[in-house]
Coordinates of C-alpha atoms in Angstrom, one line a residue:
M1 CA -60.0 276.1 176.7
N2 CA -59.5 275.4 180.3
N3 CA -61.4 278.4 181.3
F4 CA -64.0 278.0 178.6
N5 CA -67.7 278.6 180.0
P6 CA -70.4 278.5 176.9
A7 CA -72.7 280.8 179.1
D8 CA -70.1 283.4 179.9
N9 CA -69.1 283.5 176.1
I10 CA -72.9 284.4 175.3
Q11 CA -73.3 286.9 177.9
D12 CA -70.0 288.6 177.1
L13 CA -71.6 289.4 173.3
Q14 CA -72.9 292.7 173.1
Y15 CA -75.0 294.0 170.2
F16 CA -76.6 297.3 169.7
G17 CA -79.7 297.7 167.6
E18 CA -79.8 300.5 164.6
F19 CA -81.1 302.7 166.8
G20 CA -79.3 302.0 169.9
G21 CA -81.7 299.2 171.1
V22 CA -80.6 296.6 173.4
N23 CA -81.6 293.8 171.1
P24 CA -79.8 294.1 167.4
S25 CA -82.1 295.5 164.5
I26 CA -83.8 292.5 162.5
S27 CA -83.0 292.7 158.7
D28 CA -86.4 292.2 157.2
S29 CA -85.2 292.1 153.5
S30 CA -84.5 289.3 151.1
T31 CA -82.1 291.2 148.9
Y32 CA -79.8 294.0 149.4
T33 CA -78.5 297.0 147.4
F34 CA -75.2 298.1 146.3
L35 CA -73.8 301.6 145.7
S36 CA -71.6 300.3 142.9
A37 CA -71.6 297.3 140.5
K38 CA -68.1 296.3 141.2
T39 CA -68.8 295.8 145.0
M40 CA -71.8 293.3 143.9
F41 CA -69.1 291.6 141.8
D42 CA -66.7 291.2 144.4
T43 CA -69.6 290.2 146.9
F44 CA -70.7 287.4 144.5
E45 CA -67.0 286.3 144.6
G46 CA -66.9 286.3 148.5
N47 CA -64.2 288.8 148.5
I48 CA -66.2 291.6 150.6
E49 CA -66.9 291.4 154.3
G50 CA -69.9 293.1 155.9
C51 CA -71.7 293.4 152.3
Y52 CA -74.8 291.6 152.1
L53 CA -76.1 290.1 148.9
Y54 CA -79.2 288.1 149.2
S55 CA -80.8 286.4 152.3
R56 CA -80.4 282.7 151.3
H57 CA -76.8 283.4 151.5
S58 CA -76.6 285.2 154.8
S59 CA -78.5 288.3 156.6
P60 CA -77.5 290.4 159.6
S61 CA -79.9 288.9 161.8
N62 CA -78.6 285.4 160.6
L63 CA -75.0 286.4 161.3
Y64 CA -75.8 287.9 164.7
L65 CA -76.9 284.2 166.0
D66 CA -73.9 282.7 164.2
K67 CA -71.5 284.7 166.2
A68 CA -73.6 283.9 169.6
L69 CA -73.8 279.9 169.0
A70 CA -70.3 280.0 167.7
A71 CA -69.1 281.6 170.9
M72 CA -71.3 279.1 172.9
E73 CA -69.7 276.0 171.2
G74 CA -66.2 277.7 170.9
T75 CA -65.6 277.4 167.2
E76 CA -64.5 280.1 164.7
T77 CA -67.9 280.9 163.1
A78 CA -71.4 279.0 162.5
N79 CA -74.1 278.9 160.0
V80 CA -77.9 278.8 161.3
S81 CA -80.5 277.1 159.1
A82 CA -84.1 276.5 159.0
S83 CA -84.2 273.2 160.8
G84 CA -81.9 270.8 162.3
M85 CA -82.2 268.6 159.5
G86 CA -81.3 271.8 157.4
A87 CA -77.9 271.7 159.4
I88 CA -77.1 268.0 159.2
T89 CA -77.9 267.2 155.8
P90 CA -75.8 269.8 154.3
T91 CA -73.0 269.4 156.4
L92 CA -72.6 265.8 155.5
L93 CA -73.1 266.3 151.7
Q94 CA -70.3 268.9 151.9
L95 CA -68.0 266.3 153.4
C96 CA -69.0 263.4 151.4
G97 CA -69.7 262.6 147.6
A98 CA -70.0 259.8 145.7
G99 CA -68.1 256.8 146.9
D100 CA -67.5 258.2 150.0
H101 CA -68.1 256.4 153.4
I102 CA -69.6 257.5 157.0
V103 CA -69.3 255.6 160.2
S104 CA -72.1 256.7 162.4
S105 CA -73.6 256.1 165.6
R106 CA -76.6 253.3 165.5
T107 CA -78.4 255.0 168.1
I108 CA -79.4 258.7 166.6
Y109 CA -82.2 260.7 165.8
G110 CA -84.6 259.0 163.4
G111 CA -84.6 261.6 160.7
T112 CA -80.6 261.5 160.5
Y113 CA -81.0 257.6 160.4
A114 CA -83.4 258.0 157.5
F115 CA -81.3 260.3 155.9
L116 CA -78.1 258.2 155.9
K117 CA -79.8 254.8 155.4
N118 CA -82.2 255.6 153.0
F119 CA -81.4 258.8 151.3
A120 CA -77.5 259.5 151.1
P121 CA -77.1 256.1 149.1
R122 CA -78.6 257.7 146.2
F123 CA -75.7 260.0 146.2
G124 CA -73.6 257.1 146.6
I125 CA -72.6 257.8 150.1
K126 CA -72.8 254.4 152.3
T127 CA -73.2 254.4 156.1
A128 CA -71.9 251.9 158.6
F129 CA -74.1 252.0 161.9
V130 CA -72.0 250.7 164.9
D131 CA -72.4 251.0 168.8
I132 CA -70.7 254.2 169.3
T133 CA -69.9 253.3 172.9
K134 CA -67.4 250.6 171.8
L135 CA -64.4 252.2 170.3
E136 CA -62.7 249.2 168.8
I137 CA -65.9 248.4 167.0
V138 CA -65.9 252.2 165.6
E139 CA -62.3 251.9 164.5
A140 CA -63.1 248.3 162.8
A141 CA -65.7 249.9 160.8
I142 CA -63.7 252.4 159.2
T143 CA -62.4 251.6 155.4
A144 CA -60.5 253.5 152.7
D145 CA -63.3 255.5 151.7
T146 CA -64.2 256.6 155.2
K147 CA -64.6 260.4 155.5
V148 CA -66.9 261.3 158.5
L149 CA -67.2 260.0 162.2
Y150 CA -70.9 261.0 163.3
C151 CA -72.5 260.7 166.6
E152 CA -74.7 262.3 169.1
T153 CA -73.0 263.5 172.5
V154 CA -76.1 261.7 174.1
S155 CA -78.0 259.7 171.7
N156 CA -81.6 259.7 170.7
P157 CA -83.5 258.0 172.4
L158 CA -81.4 255.5 174.4
L159 CA -79.2 258.2 176.0
E160 CA -76.0 256.5 175.2
V161 CA -72.8 258.8 175.6
A162 CA -70.1 259.2 173.1
D163 CA -66.8 259.3 174.1
I164 CA -65.7 262.4 172.2
A165 CA -62.0 262.6 172.9
G166 CA -61.6 258.8 172.2
L167 CA -63.4 259.2 168.9
S168 CA -61.4 262.4 168.3
R169 CA -58.1 260.1 168.5
I170 CA -59.6 257.8 165.8
A171 CA -60.7 260.5 163.6
K172 CA -57.5 261.9 163.5
K173 CA -55.4 258.7 163.4
H174 CA -57.7 258.1 160.1
N175 CA -57.6 261.6 158.6
L176 CA -61.3 261.8 159.2
T177 CA -64.0 264.6 160.2
L178 CA -65.6 263.9 163.6
V179 CA -69.2 265.6 163.3
V180 CA -71.1 265.7 166.9
D181 CA -74.7 266.5 167.2
N182 CA -74.8 268.4 170.6
T183 CA -78.7 269.0 170.5
F184 CA -79.4 267.0 173.7
S185 CA -76.7 268.8 175.8
P186 CA -76.1 272.2 175.4
L187 CA -73.9 274.0 177.8
S188 CA -73.4 270.7 179.5
V189 CA -71.0 269.5 177.0
S190 CA -68.7 271.5 174.8
P191 CA -67.8 268.8 172.2
V192 CA -64.7 271.1 170.6
K193 CA -63.0 270.8 173.9
F194 CA -62.7 267.0 173.3
G195 CA -61.7 267.2 169.7
A196 CA -64.9 267.5 167.6
D197 CA -64.4 269.1 164.3
I198 CA -68.0 270.2 163.6
V199 CA -71.0 270.6 166.3
I200 CA -74.5 270.8 165.3
H201 CA -77.4 271.6 167.1
S202 CA -81.3 271.6 166.4
L203 CA -82.1 275.0 167.6
T204 CA -85.8 273.6 167.9
K205 CA -85.0 272.0 171.0
Y206 CA -83.3 273.4 174.2
I207 CA -81.5 276.4 172.5
N208 CA -84.7 278.1 171.6
G209 CA -86.7 276.4 174.3
S210 CA -90.4 277.4 173.5
S211 CA -91.2 274.9 170.9
D212 CA -92.5 277.9 168.7
T213 CA -89.7 277.7 166.0
V214 CA -87.7 275.1 163.8
G215 CA -84.3 275.8 163.4
G216 CA -80.6 274.3 163.3
V217 CA -76.9 275.3 163.1
T218 CA -73.5 274.1 162.0
C219 CA -70.7 275.3 164.3
A220 CA -67.3 274.7 162.7
S221 CA -64.1 276.6 161.2
Q222 CA -64.3 279.6 158.9
E223 CA -63.0 277.5 156.3
F224 CA -65.8 274.7 156.5
I225 CA -68.5 277.5 157.0
N226 CA -67.1 279.2 153.8
Q227 CA -67.4 276.1 151.7
L228 CA -71.0 275.5 152.9
K229 CA -71.9 278.9 151.8
D230 CA -70.0 278.9 148.6
V231 CA -72.4 280.3 145.8
N232 CA -70.8 277.8 143.2
S233 CA -70.4 274.5 145.4
G234 CA -71.9 275.0 148.9
A235 CA -74.5 272.7 150.2
S236 CA -76.2 275.2 152.3
M237 CA -76.1 277.9 149.9
L238 CA -77.3 275.8 146.9
L239 CA -79.7 273.5 148.8
G240 CA -81.3 276.6 150.5
P241 CA -82.2 275.6 153.9
T242 CA -82.1 279.4 155.1
M243 CA -83.3 280.4 158.5
D244 CA -85.5 283.2 158.4
S245 CA -84.2 286.7 159.9
M246 CA -87.5 287.1 162.4
R247 CA -86.9 283.6 163.7
S248 CA -83.2 284.0 164.1
A249 CA -84.2 287.3 166.2
S250 CA -86.4 285.1 168.2
V251 CA -83.9 282.0 168.9
M252 CA -81.3 285.1 169.8
K253 CA -83.4 286.5 172.6
N254 CA -84.0 282.8 174.1
L255 CA -80.7 281.9 173.9
R256 CA -79.9 284.5 176.6
T257 CA -81.7 282.4 179.4
L258 CA -80.5 279.1 178.2
H259 CA -78.3 279.0 181.1
L260 CA -80.8 279.2 183.5
R261 CA -83.1 276.9 181.8
I262 CA -80.5 273.9 181.4
K263 CA -79.8 274.1 185.1
Q264 CA -83.6 273.7 185.8
H265 CA -84.1 271.0 183.5
S266 CA -81.2 269.0 184.8
H267 CA -82.1 269.4 188.4
N268 CA -85.5 268.3 187.6
A269 CA -84.6 265.4 185.6
A270 CA -81.9 264.1 188.0
Y271 CA -84.6 264.4 190.7
L272 CA -87.1 262.4 189.0
A273 CA -84.6 259.7 187.6
E274 CA -83.1 259.1 191.1
H275 CA -86.7 258.8 192.7
F276 CA -88.0 256.4 189.8
E277 CA -85.0 254.3 190.3
K278 CA -85.5 254.1 193.7
D279 CA -89.2 252.9 193.2
G280 CA -87.7 250.1 190.9
L281 CA -88.3 251.2 187.6
K282 CA -86.0 250.7 184.8
T283 CA -84.7 254.1 184.5
V284 CA -82.0 255.7 182.2
Y285 CA -80.2 258.9 182.9
P286 CA -76.7 260.2 182.6
G287 CA -76.5 261.7 186.2
L288 CA -77.4 258.2 187.5
A289 CA -74.3 256.1 188.7
S290 CA -76.2 253.1 187.3
H291 CA -75.9 254.7 183.6
P292 CA -73.1 252.5 181.9
S293 CA -71.2 255.9 180.8
H294 CA -72.1 257.8 183.8
E295 CA -68.3 258.3 184.7
L296 CA -67.3 259.2 181.2
F297 CA -70.2 261.9 181.1
A298 CA -69.1 263.3 184.5
S299 CA -65.5 263.7 183.2
M300 CA -67.0 265.7 179.7
V301 CA -69.9 267.7 181.7
N302 CA -69.3 271.5 182.5
P303 CA -70.5 270.6 186.3
E304 CA -72.7 273.8 186.6
Y305 CA -75.2 272.8 184.0
G306 CA -75.6 269.2 185.2
F307 CA -76.6 266.0 183.6
G308 CA -79.4 267.1 181.2
G309 CA -83.1 267.3 181.2
M310 CA -83.8 263.8 179.0
M311 CA -84.3 260.4 180.7
T312 CA -86.1 257.3 179.8
V313 CA -88.3 254.9 181.7
D314 CA -89.3 251.4 180.6
V315 CA -92.8 250.3 181.8
G316 CA -92.8 247.0 180.0
S317 CA -95.0 247.3 177.1
L318 CA -96.1 250.0 174.6
A319 CA -99.9 249.5 175.9
K320 CA -98.7 250.7 179.5
A321 CA -96.3 253.3 178.1
N322 CA -99.4 254.6 175.7
A323 CA -101.9 254.6 178.6
L324 CA -99.3 256.3 181.1
M325 CA -98.5 259.3 178.8
E326 CA -102.3 259.6 178.0
L327 CA -103.0 259.7 182.0
M328 CA -100.1 262.0 182.5
Q329 CA -101.2 264.3 179.8
S330 CA -104.8 264.4 181.3
R331 CA -103.5 265.2 184.7
N332 CA -101.5 268.2 183.1
L333 CA -98.4 266.8 183.8
G334 CA -97.2 267.3 180.2
Y335 CA -97.9 266.8 176.8
L336 CA -97.7 263.5 174.5
A337 CA -95.7 265.1 172.1
V338 CA -92.5 264.7 170.1
S339 CA -89.4 267.3 170.2
L340 CA -87.7 268.5 173.6
G341 CA -86.7 271.7 175.6
F342 CA -90.2 272.8 176.1
Y343 CA -91.0 274.4 179.8
K344 CA -93.6 271.7 180.1
T345 CA -92.4 268.0 180.3
L346 CA -92.8 266.2 176.7
F347 CA -93.2 262.2 176.4
S348 CA -93.3 259.9 173.6
A349 CA -93.0 256.1 173.0
P350 CA -89.7 256.7 170.4
G351 CA -90.1 253.1 168.9
T352 CA -93.4 254.5 167.3
S353 CA -92.5 258.0 166.8
T354 CA -89.3 259.8 166.8
S355 CA -87.3 256.6 166.0
S356 CA -89.9 254.9 163.8
E357 CA -87.7 255.0 160.9
I358 CA -85.5 252.4 162.4
P359 CA -86.7 249.2 161.5
A360 CA -88.0 246.9 164.4
E361 CA -85.4 244.0 164.0
E362 CA -82.8 247.0 164.7
Q363 CA -84.4 248.8 167.2
A364 CA -84.9 245.3 169.4
E365 CA -80.8 245.1 168.5
M366 CA -79.9 248.3 169.8
G367 CA -82.3 247.7 173.1
L368 CA -85.0 250.0 171.9
T369 CA -88.0 248.4 173.5
D370 CA -91.7 249.0 172.9
G371 CA -92.3 250.0 176.7
L372 CA -89.7 252.8 176.4
I373 CA -90.9 256.4 177.3
R374 CA -88.5 259.2 176.4
F375 CA -89.2 262.1 178.8
S376 CA -87.9 265.7 178.0
I377 CA -88.4 267.0 181.6
G378 CA -89.5 270.5 181.9
L379 CA -89.0 273.7 184.2
D380 CA -91.4 272.5 186.8
N381 CA -90.9 274.8 190.1
D382 CA -91.8 272.0 192.7
I383 CA -90.5 268.8 191.1
K384 CA -91.5 266.8 194.3
R385 CA -95.2 267.5 193.6
T386 CA -94.4 266.5 190.1
Y387 CA -92.9 263.2 190.9
E388 CA -95.7 262.5 193.4
M389 CA -98.3 263.1 190.7
M390 CA -96.5 260.8 188.1
K391 CA -96.1 258.4 190.8
A392 CA -99.6 258.3 191.5
C393 CA -100.6 257.8 187.6
M394 CA -98.1 254.8 187.7
Q395 CA -99.7 253.3 190.6
E396 CA -103.3 253.7 189.3
L397 CA -101.9 251.8 186.1
S398 CA -100.2 249.2 188.2
I399 CA -96.8 250.0 186.8
L400 CA -95.8 250.6 190.4

């Protein structure tokens, strides 16, 4: 994968619509007809390629997007789903059963944390949450029952960076599956290059990029995706987190411009992070030399796509954070909203929003403070102008 470029792989895919359209035709059907009963039987048994059975299992529109996302991540294939959690939960349930154990990063998306902490134990699956940046701690948490190492390339919301190659060595040593959520860093990092077995995205975020669609994807080997979609035992098939064909087609169109958007998100975030840090704000951004894992991230990143569009600033208290976000919203600098990857900047206080599922004492232990604001930096054309307006808001509130 030395010459692997994810955007080139996407560009090199060329689909023709049913009537010669430059976009693939949308299959707006829930069920599909067969010319013979035997073909239907063989399709149920999974023995027929190119035949469609029922859209909960697969559809032409979903398979187009599957192929494109697999090309982006360098996996054999992929399986799209109706949400990011609709990708994460079936993947982990397919890999683990009663009595099994997962070692997970302690700083992950709140919904994933809640699933592992509160829901998975109902199936007899236990999880150890660890500081993923310390490989010796990760390895020490592994037990005879461990089946999965789980992390995010860049963690939500603290922007810790996982040493994917180091984690892969540990996973292979102990015969574990390394699952990496790459939602914060599409194109910037290609986890499979460093030994990840399965790569997950919330398509809702950067890949779709317009905050109008919820979706997810699991990128993996053909063998694992076949297991996920098995009609008798597949978690994705039986739990039913199916993406709608119309939404698949919409995401596919937006995927074509992902490389342009990621470059601009990264450029803008780097500019703001550098200037806020110079102003004396406690700023976390993987592109800053002050980030504890800056050199690690620099060694993994596909350079032309930059260090991503996510950054955090700690303004000291929840009251100040809320006042600043409300003021910035009133000045049209962005939206006080969860999620990320939109063309406008989005900001939230994760301790009371996207990470609120994590108990307060655990938030404190991992360094998630009340005054922390998570920024998803937008596609602003004049980022210097944006910086000056944000700085004026901070000065008005005596944050600077």
